[in-house]
Coordinates of C-alpha atoms in Angstrom, one line a residue:
X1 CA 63.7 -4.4 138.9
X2 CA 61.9 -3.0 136.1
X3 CA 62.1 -0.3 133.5
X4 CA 58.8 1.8 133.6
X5 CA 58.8 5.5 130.7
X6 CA 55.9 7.9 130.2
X7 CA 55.3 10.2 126.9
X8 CA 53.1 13.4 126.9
X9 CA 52.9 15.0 123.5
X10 CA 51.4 18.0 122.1
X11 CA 50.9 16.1 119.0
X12 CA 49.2 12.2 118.4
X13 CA 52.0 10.8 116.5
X14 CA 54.2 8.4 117.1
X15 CA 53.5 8.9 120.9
X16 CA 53.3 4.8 121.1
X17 CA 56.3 4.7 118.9
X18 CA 58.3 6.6 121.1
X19 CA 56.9 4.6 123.8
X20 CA 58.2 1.0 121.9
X21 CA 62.1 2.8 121.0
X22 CA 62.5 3.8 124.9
X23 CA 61.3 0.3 126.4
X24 CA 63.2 -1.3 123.4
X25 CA 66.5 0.7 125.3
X26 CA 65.5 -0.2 128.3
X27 CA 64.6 -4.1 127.6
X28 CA 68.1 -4.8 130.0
X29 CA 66.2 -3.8 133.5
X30 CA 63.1 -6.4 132.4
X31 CA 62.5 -9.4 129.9
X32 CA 59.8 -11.1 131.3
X33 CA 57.1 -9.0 130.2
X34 CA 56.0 -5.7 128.4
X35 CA 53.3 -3.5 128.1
X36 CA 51.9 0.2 126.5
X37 CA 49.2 2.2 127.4
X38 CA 47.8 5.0 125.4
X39 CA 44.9 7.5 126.1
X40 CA 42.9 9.0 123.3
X41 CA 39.8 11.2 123.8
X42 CA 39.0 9.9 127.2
X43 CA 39.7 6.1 126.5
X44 CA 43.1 3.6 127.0
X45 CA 44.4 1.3 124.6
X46 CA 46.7 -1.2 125.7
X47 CA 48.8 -3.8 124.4
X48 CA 51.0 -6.2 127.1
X49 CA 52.2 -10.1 127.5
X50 CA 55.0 -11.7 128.4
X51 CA 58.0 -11.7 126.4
X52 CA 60.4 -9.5 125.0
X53 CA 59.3 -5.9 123.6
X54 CA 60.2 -7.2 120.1
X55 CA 57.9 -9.8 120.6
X56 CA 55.5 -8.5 121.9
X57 CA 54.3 -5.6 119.9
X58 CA 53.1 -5.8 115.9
X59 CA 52.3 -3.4 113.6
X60 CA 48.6 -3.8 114.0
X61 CA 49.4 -3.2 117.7
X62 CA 51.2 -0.2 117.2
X63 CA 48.5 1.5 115.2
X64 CA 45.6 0.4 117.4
X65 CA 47.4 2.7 120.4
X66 CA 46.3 5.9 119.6
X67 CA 46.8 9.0 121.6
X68 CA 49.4 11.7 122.6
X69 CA 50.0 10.5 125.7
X70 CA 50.9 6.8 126.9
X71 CA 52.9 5.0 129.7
X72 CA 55.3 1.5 129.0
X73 CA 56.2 -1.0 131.3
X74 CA 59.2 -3.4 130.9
X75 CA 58.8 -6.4 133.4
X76 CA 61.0 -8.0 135.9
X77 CA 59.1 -10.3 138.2
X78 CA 60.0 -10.6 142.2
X79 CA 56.7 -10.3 143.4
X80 CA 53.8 -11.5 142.3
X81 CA 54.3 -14.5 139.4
X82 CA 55.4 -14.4 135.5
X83 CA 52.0 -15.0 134.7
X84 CA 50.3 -12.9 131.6
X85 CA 47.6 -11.5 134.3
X86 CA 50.5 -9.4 136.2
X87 CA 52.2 -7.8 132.9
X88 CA 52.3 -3.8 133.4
X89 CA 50.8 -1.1 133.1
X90 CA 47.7 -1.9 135.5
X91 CA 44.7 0.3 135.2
X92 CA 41.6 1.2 137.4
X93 CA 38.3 2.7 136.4
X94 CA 37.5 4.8 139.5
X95 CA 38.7 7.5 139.5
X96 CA 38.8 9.4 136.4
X97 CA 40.4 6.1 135.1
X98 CA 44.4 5.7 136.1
X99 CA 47.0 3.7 134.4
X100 CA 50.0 2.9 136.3
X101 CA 53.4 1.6 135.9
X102 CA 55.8 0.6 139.0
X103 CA 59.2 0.1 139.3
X104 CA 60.5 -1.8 142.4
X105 CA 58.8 -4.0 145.3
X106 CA 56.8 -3.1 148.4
X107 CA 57.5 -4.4 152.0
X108 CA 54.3 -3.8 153.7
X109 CA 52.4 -5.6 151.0
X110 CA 50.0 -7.9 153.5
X111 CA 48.8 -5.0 155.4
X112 CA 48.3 -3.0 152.2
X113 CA 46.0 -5.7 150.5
X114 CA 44.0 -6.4 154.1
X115 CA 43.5 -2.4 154.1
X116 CA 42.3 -2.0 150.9
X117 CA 39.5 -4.9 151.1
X118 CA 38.7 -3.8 154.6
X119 CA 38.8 0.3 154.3
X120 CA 38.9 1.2 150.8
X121 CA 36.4 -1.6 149.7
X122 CA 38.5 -2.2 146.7
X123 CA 39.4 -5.6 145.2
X124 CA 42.7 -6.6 144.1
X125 CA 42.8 -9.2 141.3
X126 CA 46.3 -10.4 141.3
X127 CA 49.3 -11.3 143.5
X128 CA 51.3 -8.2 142.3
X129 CA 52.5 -5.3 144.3
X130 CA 52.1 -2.5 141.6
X131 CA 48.6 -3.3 141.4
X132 CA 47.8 -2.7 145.1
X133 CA 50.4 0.5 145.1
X134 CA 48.0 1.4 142.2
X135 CA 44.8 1.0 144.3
X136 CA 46.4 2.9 147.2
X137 CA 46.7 6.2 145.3
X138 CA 43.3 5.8 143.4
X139 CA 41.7 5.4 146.5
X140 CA 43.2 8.4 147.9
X141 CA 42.2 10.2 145.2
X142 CA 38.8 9.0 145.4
X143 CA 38.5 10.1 148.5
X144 CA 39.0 14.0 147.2
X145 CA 35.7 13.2 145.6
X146 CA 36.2 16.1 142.8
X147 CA 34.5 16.0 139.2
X148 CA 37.5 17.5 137.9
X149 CA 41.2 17.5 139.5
X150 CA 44.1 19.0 139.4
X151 CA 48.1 19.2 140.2
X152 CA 47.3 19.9 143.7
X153 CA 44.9 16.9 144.0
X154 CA 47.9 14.3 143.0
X155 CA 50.1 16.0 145.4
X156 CA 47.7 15.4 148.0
X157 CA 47.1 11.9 147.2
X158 CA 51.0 10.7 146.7
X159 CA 51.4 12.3 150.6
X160 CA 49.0 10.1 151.3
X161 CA 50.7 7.0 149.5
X162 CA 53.8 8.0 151.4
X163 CA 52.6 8.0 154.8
X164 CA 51.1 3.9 154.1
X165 CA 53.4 2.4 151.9
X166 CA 56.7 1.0 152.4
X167 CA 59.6 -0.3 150.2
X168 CA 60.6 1.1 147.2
X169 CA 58.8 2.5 144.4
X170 CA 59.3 4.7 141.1
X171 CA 56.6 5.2 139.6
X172 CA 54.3 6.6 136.2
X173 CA 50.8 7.2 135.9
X174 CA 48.3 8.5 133.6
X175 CA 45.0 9.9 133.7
X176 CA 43.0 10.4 130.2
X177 CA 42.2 14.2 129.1
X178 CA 44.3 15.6 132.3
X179 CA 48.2 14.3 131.5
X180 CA 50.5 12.0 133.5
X181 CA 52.5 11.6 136.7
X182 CA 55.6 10.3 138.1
X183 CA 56.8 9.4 141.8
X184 CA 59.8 8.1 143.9
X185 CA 59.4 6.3 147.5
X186 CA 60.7 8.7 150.0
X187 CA 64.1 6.7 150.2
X188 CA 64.4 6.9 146.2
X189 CA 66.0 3.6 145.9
X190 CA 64.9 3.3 142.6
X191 CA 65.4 5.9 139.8
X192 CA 63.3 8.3 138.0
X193 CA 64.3 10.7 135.4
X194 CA 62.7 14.1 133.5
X195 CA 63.2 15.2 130.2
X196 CA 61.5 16.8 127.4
X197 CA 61.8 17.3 123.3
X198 CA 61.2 20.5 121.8
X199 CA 60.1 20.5 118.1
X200 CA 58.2 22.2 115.0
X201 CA 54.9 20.2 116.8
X202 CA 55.4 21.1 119.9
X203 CA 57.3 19.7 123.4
X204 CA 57.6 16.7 124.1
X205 CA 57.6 15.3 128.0
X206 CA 59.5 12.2 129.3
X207 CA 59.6 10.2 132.1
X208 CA 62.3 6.8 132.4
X209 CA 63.9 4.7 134.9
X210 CA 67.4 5.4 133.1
X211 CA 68.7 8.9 131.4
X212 CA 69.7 6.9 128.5
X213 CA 66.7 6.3 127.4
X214 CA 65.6 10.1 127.2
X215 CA 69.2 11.2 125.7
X216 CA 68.9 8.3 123.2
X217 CA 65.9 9.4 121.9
X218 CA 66.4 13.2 121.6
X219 CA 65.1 14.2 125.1
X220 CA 66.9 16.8 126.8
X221 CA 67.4 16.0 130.4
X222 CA 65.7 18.1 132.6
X223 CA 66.3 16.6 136.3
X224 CA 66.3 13.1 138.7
X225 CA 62.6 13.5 140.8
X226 CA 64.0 13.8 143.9
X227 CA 63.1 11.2 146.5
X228 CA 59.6 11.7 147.9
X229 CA 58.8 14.6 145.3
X230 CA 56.2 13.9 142.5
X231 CA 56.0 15.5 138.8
X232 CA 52.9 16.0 137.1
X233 CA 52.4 17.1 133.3
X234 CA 49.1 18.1 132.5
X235 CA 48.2 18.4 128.7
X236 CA 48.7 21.6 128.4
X237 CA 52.6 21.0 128.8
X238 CA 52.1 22.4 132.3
X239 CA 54.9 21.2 134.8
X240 CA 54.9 21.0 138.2
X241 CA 57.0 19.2 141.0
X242 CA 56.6 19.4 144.7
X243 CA 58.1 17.6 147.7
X244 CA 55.9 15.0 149.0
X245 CA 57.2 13.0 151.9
X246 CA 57.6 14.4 155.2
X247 CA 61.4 12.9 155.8
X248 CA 63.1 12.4 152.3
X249 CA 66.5 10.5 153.0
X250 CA 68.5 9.7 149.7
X251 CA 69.4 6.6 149.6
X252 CA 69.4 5.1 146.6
X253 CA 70.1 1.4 145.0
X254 CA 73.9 0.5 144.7
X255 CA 73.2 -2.5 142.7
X256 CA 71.8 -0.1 140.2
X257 CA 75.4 1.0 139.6
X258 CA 77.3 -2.3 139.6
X259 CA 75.2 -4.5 137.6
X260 CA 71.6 -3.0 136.9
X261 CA 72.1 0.0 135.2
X262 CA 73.4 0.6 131.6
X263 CA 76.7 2.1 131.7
X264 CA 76.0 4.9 129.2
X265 CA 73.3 6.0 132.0
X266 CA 73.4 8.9 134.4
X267 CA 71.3 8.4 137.9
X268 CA 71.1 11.0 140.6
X269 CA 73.6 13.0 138.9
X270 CA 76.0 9.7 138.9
X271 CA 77.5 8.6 136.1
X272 CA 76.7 4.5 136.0
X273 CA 80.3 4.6 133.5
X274 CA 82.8 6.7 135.9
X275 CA 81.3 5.1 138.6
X276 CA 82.5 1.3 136.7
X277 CA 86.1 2.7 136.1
X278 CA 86.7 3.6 139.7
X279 CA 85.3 -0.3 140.7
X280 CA 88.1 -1.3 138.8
X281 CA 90.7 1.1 139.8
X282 CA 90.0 -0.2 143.9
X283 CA 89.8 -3.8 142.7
X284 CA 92.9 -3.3 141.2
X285 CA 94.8 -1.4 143.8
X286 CA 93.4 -4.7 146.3
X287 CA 94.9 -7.1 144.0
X288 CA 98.1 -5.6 143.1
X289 CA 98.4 -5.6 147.5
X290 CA 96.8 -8.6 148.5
X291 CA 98.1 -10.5 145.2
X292 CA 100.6 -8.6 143.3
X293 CA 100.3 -9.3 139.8
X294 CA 103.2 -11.4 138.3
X295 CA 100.5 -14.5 138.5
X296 CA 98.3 -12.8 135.9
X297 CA 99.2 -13.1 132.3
X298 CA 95.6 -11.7 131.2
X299 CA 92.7 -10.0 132.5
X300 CA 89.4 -11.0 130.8
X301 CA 85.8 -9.8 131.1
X302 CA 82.4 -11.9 131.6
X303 CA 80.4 -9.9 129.3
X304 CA 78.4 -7.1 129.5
X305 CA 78.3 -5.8 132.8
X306 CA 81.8 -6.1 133.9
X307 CA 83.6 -5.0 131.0
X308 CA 83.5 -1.2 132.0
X309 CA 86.0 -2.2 136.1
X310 CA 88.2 -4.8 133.7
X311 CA 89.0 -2.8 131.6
X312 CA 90.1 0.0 134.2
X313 CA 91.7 -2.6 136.6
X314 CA 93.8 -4.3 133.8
X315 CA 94.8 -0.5 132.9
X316 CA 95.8 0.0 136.3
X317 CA 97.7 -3.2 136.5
X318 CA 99.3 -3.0 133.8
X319 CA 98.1 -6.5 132.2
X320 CA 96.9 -7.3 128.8
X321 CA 93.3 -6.9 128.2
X322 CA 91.5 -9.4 126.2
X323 CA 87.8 -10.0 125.3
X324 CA 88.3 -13.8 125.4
X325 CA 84.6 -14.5 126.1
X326 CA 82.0 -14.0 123.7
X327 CA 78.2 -13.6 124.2
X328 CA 75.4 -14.7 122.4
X329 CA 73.2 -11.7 122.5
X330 CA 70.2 -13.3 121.9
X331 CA 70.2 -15.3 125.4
X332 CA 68.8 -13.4 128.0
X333 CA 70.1 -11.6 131.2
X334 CA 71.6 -15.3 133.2
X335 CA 70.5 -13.5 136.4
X336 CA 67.1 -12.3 136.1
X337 CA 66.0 -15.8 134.7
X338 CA 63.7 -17.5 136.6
X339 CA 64.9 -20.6 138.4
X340 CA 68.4 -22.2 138.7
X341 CA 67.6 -24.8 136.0
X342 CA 67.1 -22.2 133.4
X343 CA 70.3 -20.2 134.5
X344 CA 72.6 -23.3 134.6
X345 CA 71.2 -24.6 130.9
X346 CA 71.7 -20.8 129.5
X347 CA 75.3 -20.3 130.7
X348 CA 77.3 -21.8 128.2
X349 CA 74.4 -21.0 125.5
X350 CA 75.4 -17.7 126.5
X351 CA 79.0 -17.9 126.2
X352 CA 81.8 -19.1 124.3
X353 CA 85.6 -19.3 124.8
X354 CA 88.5 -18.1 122.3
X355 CA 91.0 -21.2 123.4
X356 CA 93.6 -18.9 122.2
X357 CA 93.2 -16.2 125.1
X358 CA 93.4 -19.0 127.5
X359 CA 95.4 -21.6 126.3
X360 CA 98.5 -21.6 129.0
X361 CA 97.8 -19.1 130.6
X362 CA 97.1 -17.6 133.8
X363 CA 94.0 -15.9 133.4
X364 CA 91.9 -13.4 135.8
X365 CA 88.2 -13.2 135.0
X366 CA 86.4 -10.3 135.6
X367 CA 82.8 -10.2 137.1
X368 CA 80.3 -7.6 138.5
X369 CA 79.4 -9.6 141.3
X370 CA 79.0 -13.1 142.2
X371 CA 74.8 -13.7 143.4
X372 CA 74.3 -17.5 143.4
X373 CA 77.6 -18.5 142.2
X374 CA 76.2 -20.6 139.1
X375 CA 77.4 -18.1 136.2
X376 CA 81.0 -18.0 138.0
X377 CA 81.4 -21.9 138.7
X378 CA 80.7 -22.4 135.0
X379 CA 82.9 -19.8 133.6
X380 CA 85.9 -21.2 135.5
X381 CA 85.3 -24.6 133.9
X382 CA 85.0 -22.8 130.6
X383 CA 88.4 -21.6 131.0
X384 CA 89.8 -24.6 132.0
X385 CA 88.4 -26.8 129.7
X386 CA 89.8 -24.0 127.1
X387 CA 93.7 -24.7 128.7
X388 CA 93.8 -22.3 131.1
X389 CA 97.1 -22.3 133.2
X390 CA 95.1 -21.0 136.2
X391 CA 92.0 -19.6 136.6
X392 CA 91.5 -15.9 139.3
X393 CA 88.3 -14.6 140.2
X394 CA 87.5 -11.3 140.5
X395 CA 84.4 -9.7 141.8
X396 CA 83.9 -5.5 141.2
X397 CA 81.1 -6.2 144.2
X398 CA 81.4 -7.3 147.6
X399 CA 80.1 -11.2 148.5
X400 CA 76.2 -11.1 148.0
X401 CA 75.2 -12.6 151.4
X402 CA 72.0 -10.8 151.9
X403 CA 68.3 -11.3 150.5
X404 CA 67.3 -7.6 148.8
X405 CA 64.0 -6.7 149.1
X406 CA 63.4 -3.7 147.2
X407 CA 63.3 -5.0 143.7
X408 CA 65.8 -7.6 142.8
X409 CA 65.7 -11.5 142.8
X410 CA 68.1 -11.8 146.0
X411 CA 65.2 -13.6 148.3
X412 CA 66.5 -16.6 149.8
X413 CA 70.2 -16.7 151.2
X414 CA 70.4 -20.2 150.8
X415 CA 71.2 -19.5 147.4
X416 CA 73.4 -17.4 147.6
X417 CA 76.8 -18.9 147.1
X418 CA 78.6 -16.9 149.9
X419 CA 75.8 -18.3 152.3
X420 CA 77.8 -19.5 155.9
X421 CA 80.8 -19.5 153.4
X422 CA 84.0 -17.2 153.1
X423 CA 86.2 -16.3 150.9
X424 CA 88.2 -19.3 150.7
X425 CA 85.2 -21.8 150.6
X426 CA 83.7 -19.6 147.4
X427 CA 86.8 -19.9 145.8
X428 CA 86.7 -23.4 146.4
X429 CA 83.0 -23.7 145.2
X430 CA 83.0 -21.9 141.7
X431 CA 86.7 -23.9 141.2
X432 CA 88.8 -20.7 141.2
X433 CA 92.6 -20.6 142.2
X434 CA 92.3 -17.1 144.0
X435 CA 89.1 -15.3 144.4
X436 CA 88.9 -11.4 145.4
X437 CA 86.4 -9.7 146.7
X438 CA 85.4 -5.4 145.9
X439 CA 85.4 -3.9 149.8
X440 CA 82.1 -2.5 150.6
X441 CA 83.4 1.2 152.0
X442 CA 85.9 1.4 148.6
X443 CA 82.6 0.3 146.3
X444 CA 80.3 3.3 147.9
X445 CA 83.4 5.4 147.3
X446 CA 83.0 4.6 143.9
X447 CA 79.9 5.6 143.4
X448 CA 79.6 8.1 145.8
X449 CA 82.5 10.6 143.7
X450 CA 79.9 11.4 141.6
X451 CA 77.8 12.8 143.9
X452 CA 79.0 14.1 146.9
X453 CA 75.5 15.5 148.3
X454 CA 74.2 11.4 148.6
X455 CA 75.5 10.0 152.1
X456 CA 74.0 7.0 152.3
X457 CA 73.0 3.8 149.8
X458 CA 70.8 0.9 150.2
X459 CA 73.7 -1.5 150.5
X460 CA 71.4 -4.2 151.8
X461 CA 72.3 -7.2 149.8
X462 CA 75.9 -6.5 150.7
X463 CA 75.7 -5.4 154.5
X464 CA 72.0 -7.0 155.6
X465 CA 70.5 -3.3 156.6
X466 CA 67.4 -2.4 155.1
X467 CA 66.9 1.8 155.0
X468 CA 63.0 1.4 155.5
X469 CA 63.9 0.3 159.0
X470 CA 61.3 -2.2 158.6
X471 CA 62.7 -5.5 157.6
X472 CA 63.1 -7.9 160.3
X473 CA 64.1 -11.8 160.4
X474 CA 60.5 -13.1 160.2
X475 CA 59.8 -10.8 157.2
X476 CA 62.7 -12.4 155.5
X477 CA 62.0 -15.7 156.0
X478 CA 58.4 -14.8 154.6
X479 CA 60.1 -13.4 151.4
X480 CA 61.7 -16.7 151.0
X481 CA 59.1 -18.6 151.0
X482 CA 57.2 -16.8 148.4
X483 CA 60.1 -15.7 146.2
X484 CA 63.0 -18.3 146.8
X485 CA 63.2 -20.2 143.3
X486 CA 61.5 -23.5 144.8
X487 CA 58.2 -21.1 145.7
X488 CA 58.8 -19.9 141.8
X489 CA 58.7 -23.2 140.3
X490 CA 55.9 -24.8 142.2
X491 CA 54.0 -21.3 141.5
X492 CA 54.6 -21.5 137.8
X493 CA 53.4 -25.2 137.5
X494 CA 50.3 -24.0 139.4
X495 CA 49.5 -21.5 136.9
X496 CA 50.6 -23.4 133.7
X497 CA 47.9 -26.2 135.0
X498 CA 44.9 -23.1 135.4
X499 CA 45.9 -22.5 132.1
X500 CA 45.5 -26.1 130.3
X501 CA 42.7 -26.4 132.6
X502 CA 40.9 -22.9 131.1
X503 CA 42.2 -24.5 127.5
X504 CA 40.3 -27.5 128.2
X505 CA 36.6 -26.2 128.9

């Protein structure tokens, strides 16, 4: 999961700017890496390394990327390695010169890189998905073998992309002195969003993973690319969109909605928000049957994500509300960290307890969903060692029990706390007294009210079936070993020993 914008401007400045306040908004879908792009008079200027946006960019980077158009990258790594070398955008010389930012993960990876060394005679010069997604469209561009290009051209060449790749895919590109380009896999798991800014300088054209970042920014919003359409913007302000993929099916991400996604977003016409209250109006109406609701004394969030469903379920239950868990902002995201070590050490860094909202009490905690159970196990000792009477568990997702391969750091389900467990033996493992599960059929209901026209969701994580129909058992068990947090690990001390090793000579 990643957040990926794109700028276009009729005038040079502030384009990079921009560029830095929209990444900066979206900093919550990636916080391993970042990255900007520019092009000025036929030439990129990029600035990218690991870290956090803040960190990452200076003054004297910011006025070294010139141009008035430019493409940003916040990174989330599944794929590929946290190594410097795989921080977005990527670019490639031939043709014309293309940068390129991706959002989401590619299944037929393997048979991508063998084709491109084989056919396309191009080299790929790290482990990372976006860069071979990259070399599939330049190729097929290449192959057009025009001295100049235009709209049509791209079309042509994202068909192309559509029939060989698989997985899931949003994407931004940008090609200096012609304008930039956007794309969703034909499945549209992940988002992609237009907008544009009209001023006394001219209009201004947007592309981001999430509609608050266009809205937050002055962007009007102009549409979600459809899945399997591509836009391009050439520099002329010159918009055009066209249907791409033979056999579009939307179907897009539900995770985007329960934990990804910030709540003041709108995706495919879905309000990330609404779509929060109603998981906590069905949680509620489980509880008060399953439960009934004497037990609970208060209902209490584990900040951010779940505040939106606790709020709505302890409305709907008629039980005090309290914020008796506070967050340190300046730890990052417990779930996208890499490795279990890191996520244990950073839980209670992350949170604190008001004894006072606990103390005595029967408490129901309130959580998005429950992935690999250490967040959860902690919190519940927090409570209790804070006096907590008893201590309920409540999840605005169904149990996690499936890897997902389109994006998100769900590889191995070994890890997965609800692994060959049920609901009892979870309760048991995180130390609850009662744990409840969202239903799967009420949680697409949620999301689903806001747009009736979407039938179907990637719900793979939850329910184990994959909507590119080609993810099989052996596939999965390759995705382990590459991504579970053991392949992580050993891969990160690998790289940490090329680099004392390049210090050294």
């Amino acid at each position: 999961m990643c957040g990926i914008v794109g700028i276009l401007s009729t005038t040079k400045k502030d384009t990079a700017v921009y560029i830095y306040d929209a990444l900066t908004i979206l900093q919550h879908r990636g916080q391993d890496a970042a990255g900007v792009v520019t092009a000025h008079k036929g030439r990129f200027y990029m600035r990218k390394s690991n870290g956090l946006v803040r960190n990452v960019f200076r003054t004297k980077h910011m006025t070294q990327l010139l141009g008035d158009m430019g493409i940003g990258h916040v990174r989330y790594p599944t794929a590929g390695s946290s190594s410097n070398a795989e921080a977005q955008p990527f670019y490639v010389n031939s043709p014309y010169g293309i940068a390129f930012a991706h959002n989401g993960n590619l299944t037929n990876t393997e048979q991508l890189a063998q084709e491109l060394f084989e056919q396309d005679l191009r080299h790929i010069n790290t482990n990372s998905d976006s860069e071979i997604l990259l070399n599939v469209f330049a190729s097929e561009l290449a192959k057009l073998q025009k001295q100049r290009i235009n709209e049509a051209d791209i079309f042509a060449s994202v068909k192309q992309v559509h029939k060989r790749v698989r997985g899931a895919y949003a994407t931004i590109g940008m090609i200096p002195g012609y304008g930039i380009f956007g794309f969703r896999d034909p499945n549209g798991i992940r988002p992609l969003i237009l907008g544009k800014r009209t001023t006394k300088g001219g209009t201004k054209y947007m592309l981001a993973s999430e509609s608050v970042a266009l809205s937050a920014l002055g962007y009007e919003i102009t549409q979600d690319i459809k899945p399997g359409e591509a836009v391009v913007i050439d520099r002329a302000g010159n918009t055009f969109i066209k249907q791409c993929a033979e056999s579009p099916k939307h179907s897009p991400c539900i995770f985007e909605f329960v934990y990804f996604a910030r709540p003041d977003s709108v995706i495919d016409d879905i309000s990330v928000y609404k779509s929060r209250l109603r998981m906590g109006e069905k949680l509620a109406e489980k509880i008060h049957k399953e439960w009934g609701v004497n037990d609970i004394d208060v209902v209490i969030p584990i900040p951010d994500t779940s505040r939106v469903a606790a709020l709505q379920l302890a409305h709907k239950l008629d039980v005090r509300y309290s914020e008796g868990l506070i967050k340190n902002r300046y730890i990052a995201r417990t779930f996208i960290m890499p490795g279990q070590k890191q996520r244990k050490k950073s839980v209670r860094q992350k949170l604190s307890t008001i004894e006072l909202e606990f103390k005595g009490k029967n408490v129901l905690l309130v959580d998005d969903s429950i992935v690999r159970g250490t967040t959860s196990e902690q919190i519940v000792q927090m409570a209790r060692d804070a006096g907590a009477n008893k201590v309920f568990f409540a999840s605005a997702a169904p149990a996690v029990r499936h890897p997902n391969v389109y994006g998100i750091d769900m590889a191995s389900n070994k890890e997965f706390i609800a692994h060959d467990r049920d609901t009892n033996q979870i309760c048991q493992a995180i130390g609850a007294d009662k744990l409840i599960y969202q239903d799967l059929d009420d949680l697409i209901w949620c999301v689903q009210q806001g747009n009736k026209a979407i039938t179907t969701f990637d719900c793979s994580c939850f329910n184990g079936q994959y909507v590119t129909d080609d993810i099989d058992k052996d596939y999965l068990e390759h995705v382990e070993s590459l991504r579970s947090d053991l392949a992580k690990e050993e891969n990160n001390i690998f790289e940490a020993s090329e680099l004392i090793g390049n210090d050294v000579e």
